[in-house]
Coordinates of C-alpha atoms in Angstrom, one line a residue:
M517 CA 216.6 35.5 34.6
L518 CA 215.2 37.4 37.6
S519 CA 218.4 37.1 39.6
D520 CA 221.1 34.5 40.6
R521 CA 218.9 32.6 42.9
Y522 CA 216.9 31.3 40.0
K523 CA 220.1 29.5 38.5
N524 CA 219.9 25.8 38.4
D525 CA 222.1 24.9 41.3
Q526 CA 219.7 22.1 42.4
K527 CA 219.3 23.7 45.8
P528 CA 215.8 23.6 46.9
L529 CA 214.3 27.0 48.7
L530 CA 212.1 24.7 50.5
T531 CA 213.1 22.4 53.6
L532 CA 212.2 19.0 52.3
T533 CA 211.2 16.1 54.2
K534 CA 213.5 12.9 53.9
Q535 CA 210.4 11.4 51.9
Q536 CA 210.4 14.6 49.7
Q537 CA 214.1 14.6 49.2
L538 CA 214.0 10.9 48.0
Q539 CA 211.4 11.7 45.5
K540 CA 213.0 14.8 44.4
E541 CA 216.3 12.7 43.7
R542 CA 214.2 9.8 41.9
I543 CA 212.8 12.7 39.5
Q544 CA 215.9 14.1 38.9
Q545 CA 217.2 10.6 37.9
H546 CA 214.1 10.2 35.5
I547 CA 215.2 13.5 33.6
D548 CA 218.9 12.5 33.6
E549 CA 217.9 9.2 32.0
K550 CA 215.7 10.8 29.8
F551 CA 212.8 8.6 30.9
Y552 CA 210.8 12.0 30.7
T553 CA 210.3 13.3 27.3
F554 CA 210.3 17.1 27.1
E555 CA 208.4 19.4 24.5
E556 CA 208.9 23.2 23.9
P557 CA 205.6 24.6 22.5
P558 CA 204.9 28.1 22.0
C559 CA 202.8 30.5 23.8
L560 CA 199.4 29.1 25.0
I561 CA 197.5 32.3 24.3
C562 CA 199.3 34.0 21.4
N563 CA 201.2 31.1 19.9
N564 CA 204.4 33.4 19.6
P565 CA 207.8 31.2 20.5
S566 CA 209.8 34.5 21.6
V567 CA 210.2 34.5 25.4
E568 CA 212.4 35.8 28.1
I569 CA 214.0 33.2 30.6
L570 CA 212.7 34.0 34.4
A571 CA 214.2 31.1 36.1
E572 CA 216.2 27.7 35.5
K573 CA 215.0 25.7 38.6
D574 CA 211.7 25.4 40.6
R575 CA 211.4 25.5 44.3
Y576 CA 212.2 21.9 44.9
G577 CA 215.5 22.7 43.2
L578 CA 214.7 20.6 40.1
P579 CA 215.7 21.8 36.7
C580 CA 212.6 23.7 35.4
S581 CA 212.5 26.6 32.9
T582 CA 210.1 29.2 33.5
A583 CA 209.5 31.9 30.6
I584 CA 207.4 34.9 29.8
C585 CA 206.2 35.6 26.3
Q586 CA 207.3 38.8 24.9
S587 CA 204.1 39.1 22.8
C588 CA 201.2 38.6 25.8
G589 CA 203.1 38.2 28.7
L590 CA 201.9 34.9 29.8
I591 CA 204.4 33.1 31.8
Q592 CA 204.8 29.2 31.2
T593 CA 207.0 26.1 32.0
T594 CA 209.2 25.4 28.4
P595 CA 210.5 23.0 27.9
R596 CA 207.8 20.9 29.6
M597 CA 207.1 17.2 29.8
N598 CA 204.7 16.0 27.2
Q599 CA 201.4 14.4 28.0
S600 CA 202.7 10.9 28.8
S601 CA 205.7 12.1 31.0
Y602 CA 203.2 14.0 33.1
N603 CA 200.8 11.4 33.4
H604 CA 203.6 9.0 34.9
F605 CA 204.9 11.9 37.3
Y606 CA 201.3 12.4 38.5
N607 CA 201.0 8.7 39.1
D608 CA 203.9 7.7 40.5
D609 CA 206.0 10.7 41.8
H610 CA 203.8 14.2 42.0
R611 CA 202.1 13.2 45.5
N612 CA 205.3 12.2 46.9
L613 CA 207.1 15.4 46.2
Y614 CA 204.3 18.1 46.9
V615 CA 202.6 16.3 49.7
G616 CA 205.1 14.1 51.1
A617 CA 202.7 11.1 50.9
Q618 CA 201.2 9.1 48.1
S619 CA 197.8 8.7 50.2
P620 CA 195.8 11.1 51.8
D621 CA 195.8 11.1 55.4
L622 CA 193.1 12.7 58.2
T623 CA 195.5 15.7 58.7
Y624 CA 195.4 16.4 54.8
I625 CA 191.7 15.9 54.4
N626 CA 191.0 18.4 57.0
S627 CA 193.1 21.0 55.5
R628 CA 191.6 20.6 52.2
I629 CA 188.5 21.1 54.0
K630 CA 189.5 24.1 55.5
A631 CA 190.7 25.6 52.0
A632 CA 187.5 24.3 50.7
E633 CA 185.3 26.5 52.9
K634 CA 187.0 29.7 51.5
T635 CA 186.2 28.5 47.9
T636 CA 182.6 27.7 48.6
T637 CA 182.1 31.0 50.3
Y638 CA 183.2 32.9 47.3
L639 CA 180.9 30.9 45.1
A640 CA 178.0 31.4 47.4
E641 CA 178.6 35.1 47.2
H642 CA 178.4 35.0 43.5
L643 CA 175.9 32.1 42.4
S644 CA 172.9 30.7 44.0
L645 CA 174.2 26.9 44.8
S646 CA 171.1 25.3 46.2
G647 CA 170.1 22.6 43.5
I648 CA 172.4 23.4 40.8
R649 CA 174.5 20.7 39.1
I650 CA 178.2 20.9 39.6
L651 CA 181.3 19.0 38.0
E652 CA 184.7 19.6 39.3
I653 CA 187.5 18.6 37.0
G654 CA 190.4 17.3 39.0
C655 CA 188.5 16.9 42.3
G656 CA 191.2 15.0 44.1
I657 CA 189.5 13.5 47.4
G658 CA 186.6 15.9 46.9
A659 CA 186.8 18.2 49.7
L660 CA 185.4 21.4 47.6
L661 CA 182.6 19.2 46.3
Y662 CA 181.7 18.0 50.0
T663 CA 181.4 21.7 51.1
L664 CA 179.1 22.6 48.0
Q665 CA 177.0 19.6 48.8
K666 CA 176.5 21.1 52.2
R667 CA 175.0 24.2 50.5
G668 CA 172.6 21.9 48.5
A669 CA 174.3 21.6 45.2
L670 CA 174.0 18.6 43.1
V671 CA 178.0 17.6 43.1
E672 CA 180.1 15.3 40.9
G673 CA 183.6 15.0 40.3
I674 CA 186.2 13.5 38.0
D675 CA 190.1 12.7 38.6
L676 CA 192.7 10.5 37.4
S677 CA 194.0 9.7 40.9
E678 CA 192.0 6.4 41.9
T679 CA 193.7 6.3 45.6
Y680 CA 192.5 10.2 46.3
L681 CA 189.1 9.3 44.5
E682 CA 188.6 6.2 46.7
A683 CA 189.6 8.5 49.9
G684 CA 186.9 10.9 48.8
K685 CA 184.3 8.3 48.2
N686 CA 184.9 6.6 51.7
H687 CA 185.1 9.8 53.5
F688 CA 182.5 12.0 51.9
N689 CA 180.5 9.3 50.2
L690 CA 180.8 11.5 47.0
N691 CA 179.9 10.9 43.0
L692 CA 183.4 10.4 42.0
H693 CA 184.8 9.2 38.5
T694 CA 188.2 7.9 37.5
T695 CA 188.0 9.8 33.8
D696 CA 189.0 12.8 32.1
L697 CA 187.0 15.9 30.7
F698 CA 187.5 14.4 27.3
Q699 CA 185.5 11.0 27.9
L700 CA 182.3 12.8 28.9
T701 CA 179.8 13.4 26.6
P702 CA 177.1 16.4 26.5
S703 CA 174.1 14.2 27.4
T704 CA 174.7 15.3 30.8
T705 CA 175.3 19.1 31.1
Y706 CA 176.2 21.3 34.0
D707 CA 175.3 24.6 35.7
L708 CA 178.7 25.1 37.2
I709 CA 182.1 23.7 36.0
I710 CA 184.8 24.0 38.4
Y711 CA 188.7 24.1 38.1
S712 CA 190.1 24.9 41.6
D713 CA 194.1 24.5 41.8
V714 CA 194.0 22.5 38.4
F715 CA 193.7 24.8 35.4
E716 CA 197.5 25.9 35.7
H717 CA 198.4 22.1 35.3
L718 CA 196.9 21.7 31.8
L719 CA 199.0 21.2 28.7
D720 CA 196.1 22.4 26.4
P721 CA 193.9 24.8 28.4
A722 CA 192.2 26.1 25.2
A723 CA 190.9 22.4 24.4
H724 CA 189.7 22.1 28.0
L725 CA 187.6 25.5 27.6
Q726 CA 186.0 24.3 24.3
Q727 CA 185.0 21.0 25.7
C728 CA 183.6 22.9 28.7
K729 CA 181.4 24.9 26.3
K730 CA 179.9 21.5 25.4
L731 CA 179.3 20.5 28.8
L732 CA 177.8 23.8 30.2
A733 CA 174.0 24.0 30.4
E734 CA 172.2 27.3 29.1
N735 CA 173.6 30.1 31.3
G736 CA 176.0 28.0 32.9
T737 CA 179.4 29.3 34.4
L738 CA 183.1 28.2 34.6
F739 CA 184.9 28.8 37.6
I740 CA 188.7 29.0 37.7
K741 CA 190.9 29.3 40.7
V742 CA 194.8 29.3 40.1
P743 CA 197.7 30.9 42.1
G744 CA 198.1 34.5 40.9
V745 CA 201.3 35.7 39.6
K746 CA 200.6 39.3 41.4
N747 CA 199.2 37.4 44.6
I748 CA 202.5 36.2 46.0
M749 CA 202.6 38.4 49.2
R750 CA 200.7 36.1 51.7
P751 CA 200.9 32.4 50.2
Y752 CA 204.3 32.8 48.9
L753 CA 206.2 35.0 51.3
N754 CA 206.4 37.5 48.4
D755 CA 208.9 35.3 46.7
F756 CA 208.3 34.4 43.3
L757 CA 210.7 31.5 43.5
R758 CA 208.3 29.8 45.9
M759 CA 205.5 29.9 43.5
L760 CA 207.5 27.7 41.0
Q761 CA 207.3 24.2 40.8
N762 CA 207.5 21.8 37.6
A763 CA 203.9 20.6 37.9
H764 CA 202.7 23.8 36.8
I765 CA 202.4 24.7 33.2
T766 CA 201.0 28.1 33.2
Y767 CA 201.2 31.3 35.9
F768 CA 198.4 33.6 35.5
S769 CA 197.8 37.1 36.2
A770 CA 193.8 38.5 36.1
D771 CA 195.0 40.1 33.0
T772 CA 196.6 37.0 31.2
L773 CA 193.7 34.7 32.3
T774 CA 191.5 36.9 30.7
N775 CA 193.5 36.9 27.5
L776 CA 193.2 33.0 27.5
L777 CA 189.5 33.1 28.3
S778 CA 188.6 36.0 25.8
Q779 CA 190.4 34.1 22.9
N780 CA 188.3 31.0 23.6
Q781 CA 184.9 33.2 24.1
F782 CA 184.3 33.5 27.6
S783 CA 183.7 36.8 29.3
P784 CA 184.5 37.4 32.9
L785 CA 181.8 37.7 35.5
H786 CA 184.2 38.4 38.4
C787 CA 187.9 37.6 38.4
N788 CA 190.4 39.1 41.0
E789 CA 194.1 38.9 41.4
Q790 CA 193.8 35.9 44.0
I791 CA 192.8 34.2 41.4
M792 CA 189.3 33.4 41.8
S793 CA 187.1 34.0 38.5
L794 CA 183.7 33.3 37.1
W795 CA 183.1 33.1 33.4
K796 CA 180.3 32.9 30.8
P797 CA 180.6 31.5 27.5
H798 CA 179.5 33.5 24.6
S799 CA 179.6 33.2 20.5
Q800 CA 180.8 36.7 19.7
A801 CA 184.5 37.1 17.9
A802 CA 187.5 36.9 20.1
P803 CA 189.0 40.4 20.8
A804 CA 192.7 41.5 20.1
I805 CA 195.4 39.8 22.6
T806 CA 196.7 42.6 25.0
N807 CA 200.5 42.3 25.8
Y808 CA 201.3 42.3 29.5
F809 CA 204.8 41.6 29.3
T810 CA 206.3 44.9 30.3
Q811 CA 204.2 45.7 33.3
T812 CA 204.3 41.7 34.3
I813 CA 208.1 41.7 33.9
R814 CA 208.2 45.2 36.0
F815 CA 206.1 43.7 38.6
L816 CA 208.4 40.6 38.9
K817 CA 211.7 42.5 39.1
K818 CA 210.3 44.7 41.6
K819 CA 209.3 41.8 44.1
E820 CA 212.6 40.3 43.4
N821 CA 214.4 43.4 44.7
Q822 CA 212.3 43.9 47.7
H823 CA 213.2 40.1 48.7
L824 CA 216.9 40.7 47.8
L825 CA 217.0 43.8 50.0
R826 CA 215.1 42.2 52.8
N827 CA 217.7 39.6 52.8
V828 CA 220.5 42.0 53.0
L829 CA 218.9 43.9 55.7
S830 CA 218.6 40.7 57.8
I831 CA 222.1 39.8 57.5
A832 CA 223.1 43.2 58.6
Y833 CA 220.6 43.0 61.5
N834 CA 222.1 39.4 62.6
V835 CA 225.6 40.9 62.2
K836 CA 224.9 43.8 64.4
N837 CA 223.2 41.9 67.0
K838 CA 226.3 39.5 67.1
L839 CA 228.7 42.2 67.3
I840 CA 226.7 43.7 70.4
R841 CA 227.1 40.3 72.3

């Protein structure tokens, strides 16, 4: 474990609203009553079961075991809810816990548009967007598709949340569908397939990658945006615990994401630690898996030591000020 802060003491790191606290208690009740079913899969990259536990709870104070694979360095939640349990979680619990509301309001919609503009700028720097066919997996309200459509792209989105899709249809007048990737047929292909803050939620990312190959047009591109393990300074105040949440199955660095994509015959056009990344499918043999365990665990322990030191210095500073007064 990275430090005692990560023990399962049920204390949230974040300040929760009343609705979030009630939702947390409901989820905890589901766990205690075994309403949710858990499974313990091997590593999603190398299939190795040997892991080192990093944390026993998530940022909300919910029991959530996060571990790092000793054979390749991938960080993932294990045990995790199985697919049927996750389906229930996303339908009934996820939005109230993470957003504090089951339906999107105007403030939420505007915040998603602002975030989407940054992603669209990245895509426009690397791809010609005008006239290309785009499919977004897990599009939510469709804010990213809206900003891409303004750049001339032909956009389409799928999601399992009818509430958010209806909001997107009403607000943006977009072509959105309540379905999943595996119900789509290759009769329609896309120049760009997007996973924006979705790929880390997948129980079987390899299956998604193989399906994407069937749906990508010739010379098509895959875009994946996920929270980067080595990019915790600004979005998570340099605190890895702030990143942890029970809805996230995997936590990638650029290296471990490359490991996974390479094993599924995708090569990187661009990938940074943020992580925003572009990939092309190929038919060559998969390369050997590189082990990033040592450098990843060293990075996380360094960040945790820095966090603990800042806390000590902050306490000392406050005590000093009280004595001076």
